[in-house]
Short mmCIF file of N, CA, C and O in Angstrom, two decimals:
data_model
loop_
_atom_site.label_atom_id
_atom_site.label_comp_id
_atom_site.label_asym_id
_atom_site.label_seq_id
_atom_site.Cartn_x
_atom_site.Cartn_y
_atom_site.Cartn_z
N MET A 12 211.00 31.74 155.30
CA MET A 12 212.02 32.77 155.29
C MET A 12 211.70 33.77 154.17
O MET A 12 211.29 33.40 153.08
N ILE A 13 211.92 35.01 154.47
CA ILE A 13 211.66 36.07 153.49
C ILE A 13 212.82 36.16 152.52
O ILE A 13 213.98 36.17 152.92
N GLU A 14 212.49 36.21 151.24
CA GLU A 14 213.51 36.31 150.20
C GLU A 14 213.31 37.60 149.43
O GLU A 14 212.33 38.32 149.62
N LEU A 15 214.22 37.85 148.52
CA LEU A 15 214.15 39.06 147.70
C LEU A 15 212.91 39.06 146.82
O LEU A 15 212.30 40.11 146.58
N ALA A 16 212.48 37.90 146.39
CA ALA A 16 211.28 37.81 145.53
C ALA A 16 210.04 38.31 146.25
O ALA A 16 209.15 38.89 145.62
N HIS A 17 209.96 38.12 147.56
CA HIS A 17 208.82 38.62 148.31
C HIS A 17 208.77 40.15 148.27
O HIS A 17 207.69 40.75 148.12
N PHE A 18 209.92 40.78 148.43
CA PHE A 18 209.98 42.24 148.34
C PHE A 18 209.59 42.72 146.94
O PHE A 18 208.90 43.72 146.80
N GLN A 19 210.06 42.00 145.93
CA GLN A 19 209.75 42.40 144.57
C GLN A 19 208.27 42.24 144.24
O GLN A 19 207.69 43.08 143.56
N VAL A 20 207.64 41.18 144.74
CA VAL A 20 206.21 40.98 144.50
C VAL A 20 205.41 42.07 145.20
O VAL A 20 204.47 42.64 144.63
N LEU A 21 205.76 42.38 146.45
CA LEU A 21 205.07 43.45 147.18
C LEU A 21 205.25 44.78 146.48
O LEU A 21 204.30 45.54 146.31
N SER A 22 206.46 45.05 146.03
CA SER A 22 206.74 46.31 145.33
C SER A 22 205.97 46.38 144.01
O SER A 22 205.41 47.43 143.67
N ALA A 23 205.92 45.30 143.27
CA ALA A 23 205.19 45.28 142.00
C ALA A 23 203.70 45.47 142.23
O ALA A 23 203.03 46.18 141.46
N ALA A 24 203.16 44.87 143.29
CA ALA A 24 201.74 45.02 143.58
C ALA A 24 201.41 46.46 143.96
O ALA A 24 200.43 47.04 143.46
N LEU A 25 202.22 47.06 144.81
CA LEU A 25 201.99 48.45 145.19
C LEU A 25 202.13 49.39 144.00
O LEU A 25 201.35 50.32 143.84
N PHE A 26 203.13 49.14 143.17
CA PHE A 26 203.33 49.99 142.00
C PHE A 26 202.15 49.85 141.03
O PHE A 26 201.68 50.84 140.46
N SER A 27 201.65 48.64 140.86
CA SER A 27 200.50 48.42 139.97
C SER A 27 199.25 49.12 140.49
O SER A 27 198.49 49.72 139.72
N ILE A 28 199.03 49.06 141.79
CA ILE A 28 197.89 49.76 142.39
C ILE A 28 198.05 51.27 142.19
O ILE A 28 197.07 51.97 141.88
N GLY A 29 199.27 51.76 142.32
CA GLY A 29 199.52 53.19 142.10
C GLY A 29 199.27 53.61 140.66
O GLY A 29 198.68 54.66 140.41
N VAL A 30 199.70 52.79 139.71
CA VAL A 30 199.47 53.11 138.29
C VAL A 30 197.98 53.11 137.99
O VAL A 30 197.46 53.99 137.29
N TYR A 31 197.26 52.14 138.53
CA TYR A 31 195.82 52.10 138.33
C TYR A 31 195.17 53.35 138.93
O TYR A 31 194.26 53.93 138.35
N GLY A 32 195.63 53.76 140.10
CA GLY A 32 195.08 54.95 140.73
C GLY A 32 195.32 56.21 139.92
O GLY A 32 194.45 57.07 139.84
N VAL A 33 196.49 56.32 139.31
CA VAL A 33 196.78 57.50 138.48
C VAL A 33 195.91 57.50 137.23
O VAL A 33 195.39 58.54 136.82
N LEU A 34 195.73 56.35 136.63
CA LEU A 34 194.99 56.28 135.37
C LEU A 34 193.48 56.33 135.56
O LEU A 34 192.76 56.81 134.67
N ALA A 35 192.97 55.87 136.68
CA ALA A 35 191.52 55.74 136.84
C ALA A 35 190.88 56.86 137.64
O ALA A 35 189.68 57.06 137.55
N ARG A 36 191.63 57.59 138.41
CA ARG A 36 191.05 58.59 139.30
C ARG A 36 190.90 59.93 138.59
O ARG A 36 191.64 60.27 137.68
N ARG A 37 189.94 60.71 139.05
CA ARG A 37 189.72 62.04 138.51
C ARG A 37 190.10 63.13 139.49
O ARG A 37 190.32 64.26 139.09
N SER A 38 190.17 62.81 140.76
CA SER A 38 190.52 63.80 141.77
C SER A 38 192.04 63.96 141.83
O SER A 38 192.78 62.97 141.86
N ALA A 39 192.49 65.19 141.87
CA ALA A 39 193.92 65.44 141.90
C ALA A 39 194.55 64.94 143.20
O ALA A 39 195.69 64.49 143.21
N VAL A 40 193.80 64.98 144.29
CA VAL A 40 194.32 64.50 145.57
C VAL A 40 194.54 62.98 145.51
O VAL A 40 195.58 62.48 145.98
N LEU A 41 193.61 62.25 144.94
CA LEU A 41 193.77 60.80 144.82
C LEU A 41 194.89 60.44 143.85
O LEU A 41 195.58 59.42 144.05
N ILE A 42 195.10 61.23 142.85
CA ILE A 42 196.22 61.00 141.93
C ILE A 42 197.54 61.20 142.67
O ILE A 42 198.48 60.42 142.50
N LEU A 43 197.62 62.22 143.52
CA LEU A 43 198.83 62.43 144.32
C LEU A 43 199.08 61.26 145.26
O LEU A 43 200.23 60.84 145.44
N MET A 44 198.03 60.75 145.87
CA MET A 44 198.19 59.60 146.75
C MET A 44 198.69 58.39 145.99
O MET A 44 199.53 57.61 146.49
N SER A 45 198.24 58.21 144.76
CA SER A 45 198.70 57.10 143.94
C SER A 45 200.17 57.26 143.55
O SER A 45 200.92 56.27 143.52
N ILE A 46 200.58 58.48 143.27
CA ILE A 46 201.99 58.72 142.96
C ILE A 46 202.86 58.43 144.18
O ILE A 46 203.95 57.84 144.06
N GLU A 47 202.40 58.81 145.36
CA GLU A 47 203.14 58.50 146.58
C GLU A 47 203.23 56.99 146.79
O GLU A 47 204.26 56.47 147.24
N LEU A 48 202.18 56.26 146.45
CA LEU A 48 202.19 54.81 146.57
C LEU A 48 203.24 54.21 145.63
O LEU A 48 203.96 53.27 146.00
N MET A 49 203.36 54.75 144.42
CA MET A 49 204.37 54.25 143.49
C MET A 49 205.78 54.56 144.00
O MET A 49 206.68 53.72 143.87
N LEU A 50 205.98 55.74 144.59
CA LEU A 50 207.30 56.06 145.14
C LEU A 50 207.65 55.15 146.32
O LEU A 50 208.81 54.75 146.50
N ASN A 51 206.66 54.80 147.14
CA ASN A 51 206.90 53.87 148.24
C ASN A 51 207.24 52.48 147.72
O ASN A 51 208.05 51.76 148.32
N ALA A 52 206.64 52.08 146.61
CA ALA A 52 206.97 50.78 146.01
C ALA A 52 208.43 50.76 145.56
O ALA A 52 209.13 49.76 145.75
N VAL A 53 208.88 51.85 144.99
CA VAL A 53 210.29 51.94 144.58
C VAL A 53 211.20 51.87 145.80
O VAL A 53 212.24 51.21 145.77
N SER A 54 210.82 52.53 146.87
CA SER A 54 211.63 52.50 148.09
C SER A 54 211.73 51.09 148.66
O SER A 54 212.80 50.66 149.10
N ILE A 55 210.62 50.36 148.67
CA ILE A 55 210.64 48.97 149.17
C ILE A 55 211.57 48.13 148.31
O ILE A 55 212.34 47.30 148.82
N ASN A 56 211.54 48.34 147.01
CA ASN A 56 212.40 47.59 146.10
C ASN A 56 213.88 47.91 146.36
O ASN A 56 214.73 47.01 146.37
N LEU A 57 214.19 49.19 146.57
CA LEU A 57 215.58 49.57 146.84
C LEU A 57 216.09 48.96 148.14
O LEU A 57 217.23 48.47 148.21
N VAL A 58 215.28 48.99 149.17
CA VAL A 58 215.69 48.42 150.45
C VAL A 58 215.85 46.91 150.33
O VAL A 58 216.78 46.32 150.90
N GLY A 59 214.96 46.26 149.60
CA GLY A 59 215.07 44.82 149.40
C GLY A 59 216.36 44.44 148.69
O GLY A 59 217.04 43.50 149.09
N PHE A 60 216.69 45.16 147.64
CA PHE A 60 217.95 44.88 146.94
C PHE A 60 219.15 45.17 147.81
O PHE A 60 220.13 44.43 147.79
N ALA A 61 219.10 46.24 148.60
CA ALA A 61 220.23 46.56 149.47
C ALA A 61 220.42 45.50 150.54
O ALA A 61 221.55 45.23 150.96
N ALA A 62 219.34 44.88 150.99
CA ALA A 62 219.45 43.89 152.06
C ALA A 62 219.87 42.51 151.56
O ALA A 62 220.57 41.79 152.27
N PHE A 63 219.47 42.14 150.35
CA PHE A 63 219.66 40.76 149.92
C PHE A 63 220.76 40.54 148.88
O PHE A 63 221.24 39.43 148.74
N VAL A 64 221.13 41.55 148.14
CA VAL A 64 222.18 41.37 147.14
C VAL A 64 223.53 41.49 147.84
O VAL A 64 223.74 42.35 148.69
N ASP A 65 224.44 40.62 147.48
CA ASP A 65 225.74 40.55 148.16
C ASP A 65 226.68 41.62 147.62
O ASP A 65 227.33 41.44 146.60
N PHE A 66 226.71 42.75 148.30
CA PHE A 66 227.59 43.85 147.96
C PHE A 66 228.57 44.06 149.11
O PHE A 66 228.45 43.46 150.17
N SER A 67 229.49 44.98 148.90
CA SER A 67 230.33 45.40 150.01
C SER A 67 229.51 46.31 150.93
O SER A 67 228.41 46.71 150.61
N GLU A 68 230.06 46.64 152.08
CA GLU A 68 229.31 47.45 153.06
C GLU A 68 229.00 48.84 152.51
O GLU A 68 227.93 49.38 152.77
N ALA A 69 229.91 49.43 151.76
CA ALA A 69 229.66 50.76 151.21
C ALA A 69 228.55 50.73 150.16
O ALA A 69 227.71 51.63 150.11
N GLN A 70 228.53 49.69 149.36
CA GLN A 70 227.48 49.58 148.34
C GLN A 70 226.15 49.16 148.93
O GLN A 70 225.11 49.48 148.39
N ARG A 71 226.17 48.47 150.05
CA ARG A 71 224.92 48.04 150.69
C ARG A 71 224.16 49.24 151.23
O ARG A 71 222.93 49.29 151.18
N ALA A 72 224.86 50.24 151.72
CA ALA A 72 224.21 51.44 152.24
C ALA A 72 223.66 52.32 151.12
O ALA A 72 222.84 53.20 151.39
N LEU A 73 224.09 52.08 149.89
CA LEU A 73 223.63 52.90 148.77
C LEU A 73 222.12 52.81 148.58
O LEU A 73 221.46 53.82 148.33
N GLY A 74 221.54 51.63 148.73
CA GLY A 74 220.09 51.48 148.60
C GLY A 74 219.34 52.29 149.64
O GLY A 74 218.33 52.93 149.35
N GLN A 75 219.85 52.32 150.86
CA GLN A 75 219.20 53.08 151.92
C GLN A 75 219.37 54.58 151.71
O GLN A 75 218.46 55.35 152.01
N VAL A 76 220.50 54.99 151.18
CA VAL A 76 220.70 56.41 150.88
C VAL A 76 219.77 56.84 149.76
O VAL A 76 219.18 57.93 149.80
N LEU A 77 219.60 55.99 148.76
CA LEU A 77 218.67 56.31 147.68
C LEU A 77 217.24 56.41 148.18
O LEU A 77 216.46 57.23 147.69
N VAL A 78 216.87 55.59 149.16
CA VAL A 78 215.52 55.68 149.75
C VAL A 78 215.34 57.03 150.43
O VAL A 78 214.27 57.64 150.32
N ILE A 79 216.35 57.52 151.11
CA ILE A 79 216.27 58.84 151.74
C ILE A 79 216.05 59.92 150.67
O ILE A 79 215.24 60.84 150.86
N PHE A 80 216.73 59.81 149.54
CA PHE A 80 216.52 60.76 148.45
C PHE A 80 215.11 60.65 147.88
O PHE A 80 214.48 61.66 147.56
N VAL A 81 214.60 59.44 147.74
CA VAL A 81 213.24 59.26 147.22
C VAL A 81 212.23 59.89 148.18
O VAL A 81 211.29 60.56 147.75
N ILE A 82 212.41 59.69 149.48
CA ILE A 82 211.51 60.29 150.46
C ILE A 82 211.58 61.80 150.41
O ILE A 82 210.54 62.49 150.49
N THR A 83 212.77 62.36 150.25
CA THR A 83 212.93 63.81 150.17
C THR A 83 212.25 64.37 148.93
O THR A 83 211.53 65.38 148.99
N ILE A 84 212.43 63.72 147.81
CA ILE A 84 211.80 64.17 146.57
C ILE A 84 210.28 64.03 146.67
O ILE A 84 209.54 64.90 146.21
N ALA A 85 209.80 62.96 147.30
CA ALA A 85 208.37 62.77 147.47
C ALA A 85 207.76 63.87 148.34
O ALA A 85 206.66 64.37 148.06
N ALA A 86 208.48 64.27 149.39
CA ALA A 86 207.97 65.33 150.26
C ALA A 86 207.92 66.67 149.53
O ALA A 86 206.94 67.42 149.65
N ALA A 87 208.95 66.96 148.75
CA ALA A 87 208.96 68.21 147.98
C ALA A 87 207.87 68.21 146.92
O ALA A 87 207.18 69.21 146.71
N GLU A 88 207.69 67.08 146.25
CA GLU A 88 206.64 66.97 145.23
C GLU A 88 205.27 67.13 145.84
O GLU A 88 204.39 67.82 145.30
N LEU A 89 205.06 66.54 147.00
CA LEU A 89 203.76 66.63 147.66
C LEU A 89 203.47 68.06 148.10
O LEU A 89 202.35 68.55 147.93
N ALA A 90 204.45 68.73 148.66
CA ALA A 90 204.24 70.11 149.11
C ALA A 90 203.90 71.03 147.95
O ALA A 90 202.97 71.85 148.03
N LEU A 91 204.61 70.90 146.85
CA LEU A 91 204.33 71.73 145.68
C LEU A 91 202.98 71.39 145.06
O LEU A 91 202.21 72.29 144.71
N ALA A 92 202.66 70.12 144.96
CA ALA A 92 201.39 69.73 144.36
C ALA A 92 200.20 70.14 145.21
O ALA A 92 199.17 70.56 144.68
N VAL A 93 200.31 70.04 146.52
CA VAL A 93 199.21 70.47 147.38
C VAL A 93 198.99 71.97 147.27
O VAL A 93 197.84 72.44 147.24
N ALA A 94 200.07 72.73 147.15
CA ALA A 94 199.92 74.18 146.96
C ALA A 94 199.21 74.49 145.64
O ALA A 94 198.33 75.36 145.59
N ILE A 95 199.56 73.78 144.59
CA ILE A 95 198.90 73.98 143.29
C ILE A 95 197.43 73.57 143.37
O ILE A 95 196.55 74.28 142.85
N ILE A 96 197.16 72.46 144.01
CA ILE A 96 195.77 72.00 144.13
C ILE A 96 194.94 72.97 144.94
O ILE A 96 193.78 73.27 144.60
N LEU A 97 195.49 73.50 146.03
CA LEU A 97 194.75 74.48 146.83
C LEU A 97 194.46 75.74 146.02
O LEU A 97 193.36 76.32 146.12
N ARG A 98 195.40 76.18 145.21
CA ARG A 98 195.18 77.36 144.36
C ARG A 98 194.11 77.07 143.31
O ARG A 98 193.24 77.91 143.04
N LEU A 99 194.13 75.89 142.72
CA LEU A 99 193.11 75.52 141.76
C LEU A 99 191.73 75.43 142.41
O LEU A 99 190.73 75.82 141.81
N TYR A 100 191.69 74.93 143.63
CA TYR A 100 190.40 74.83 144.32
C TYR A 100 189.83 76.22 144.62
O TYR A 100 188.63 76.43 144.52
N ARG A 101 190.70 77.15 144.97
CA ARG A 101 190.23 78.52 145.21
C ARG A 101 189.70 79.17 143.95
O ARG A 101 188.73 79.91 143.97
N ASN A 102 190.36 78.91 142.82
CA ASN A 102 189.94 79.53 141.55
C ASN A 102 188.74 78.83 140.92
O ASN A 102 187.88 79.47 140.34
N ARG A 103 188.69 77.51 140.97
CA ARG A 103 187.68 76.74 140.25
C ARG A 103 186.67 76.05 141.13
O ARG A 103 185.71 75.49 140.63
N ALA A 104 186.89 75.97 142.43
CA ALA A 104 186.03 75.28 143.39
C ALA A 104 185.89 73.79 143.07
O ALA A 104 184.88 73.18 143.36
N SER A 105 186.92 73.22 142.47
CA SER A 105 186.93 71.80 142.17
C SER A 105 188.37 71.34 141.99
O SER A 105 189.23 72.10 141.54
N VAL A 106 188.63 70.09 142.36
CA VAL A 106 189.95 69.51 142.12
C VAL A 106 189.87 68.36 141.13
O VAL A 106 190.76 67.53 141.03
N ASN A 107 188.78 68.32 140.37
CA ASN A 107 188.60 67.31 139.34
C ASN A 107 189.52 67.65 138.16
O ASN A 107 189.45 68.73 137.60
N VAL A 108 190.38 66.70 137.77
CA VAL A 108 191.36 66.99 136.74
C VAL A 108 190.72 67.16 135.36
O VAL A 108 191.32 67.77 134.47
N ASP A 109 189.51 66.65 135.17
CA ASP A 109 188.83 66.85 133.89
C ASP A 109 188.34 68.28 133.72
O ASP A 109 188.16 68.75 132.60
N GLU A 110 188.12 68.97 134.83
CA GLU A 110 187.61 70.33 134.76
C GLU A 110 188.71 71.39 134.78
O GLU A 110 188.41 72.57 134.67
N ILE A 111 189.93 70.99 134.90
CA ILE A 111 191.04 71.95 134.96
C ILE A 111 191.54 72.18 133.54
O ILE A 111 192.21 71.34 132.94
N ASP A 112 191.21 73.34 132.99
CA ASP A 112 191.63 73.70 131.64
C ASP A 112 192.17 75.12 131.61
O ASP A 112 191.94 75.86 130.68
N LEU A 113 192.91 75.50 132.65
CA LEU A 113 193.43 76.86 132.76
C LEU A 113 194.43 77.18 131.65
O LEU A 113 194.55 78.32 131.24
N LEU A 114 195.17 76.20 131.17
CA LEU A 114 196.22 76.46 130.19
C LEU A 114 195.70 76.37 128.75
O LEU A 114 196.46 76.61 127.82
N LYS A 115 194.46 75.99 128.56
CA LYS A 115 193.92 75.91 127.21
C LYS A 115 193.57 77.31 126.72
O LYS A 115 193.14 78.16 127.47
N TRP A 116 193.72 77.52 125.42
CA TRP A 116 193.41 78.84 124.84
C TRP A 116 191.98 78.97 124.56
O TRP A 116 191.21 78.32 124.16
#
């Protein structure tokens, strides 16, 4: 039988993979994918808590509503970041984060 601990272990594993991806990657696109992986881990954790913790019906739906907000924020973040990355690629012909020094004096 699936328990809350299974959801938490899966969420922790996905979040850890996402953190490693953010810290170890140099490509801005791969960093964005890692951030999306971390947001998905949070969503899995919210749904797991909403399903297994004994709340009233109104509070049980709160986890699912928060997941909808996380998905909306992730979509907005992705759209803005892809636009920035495309602009950087046009200016610098690279999406390597080590080579992006536009704001340095």
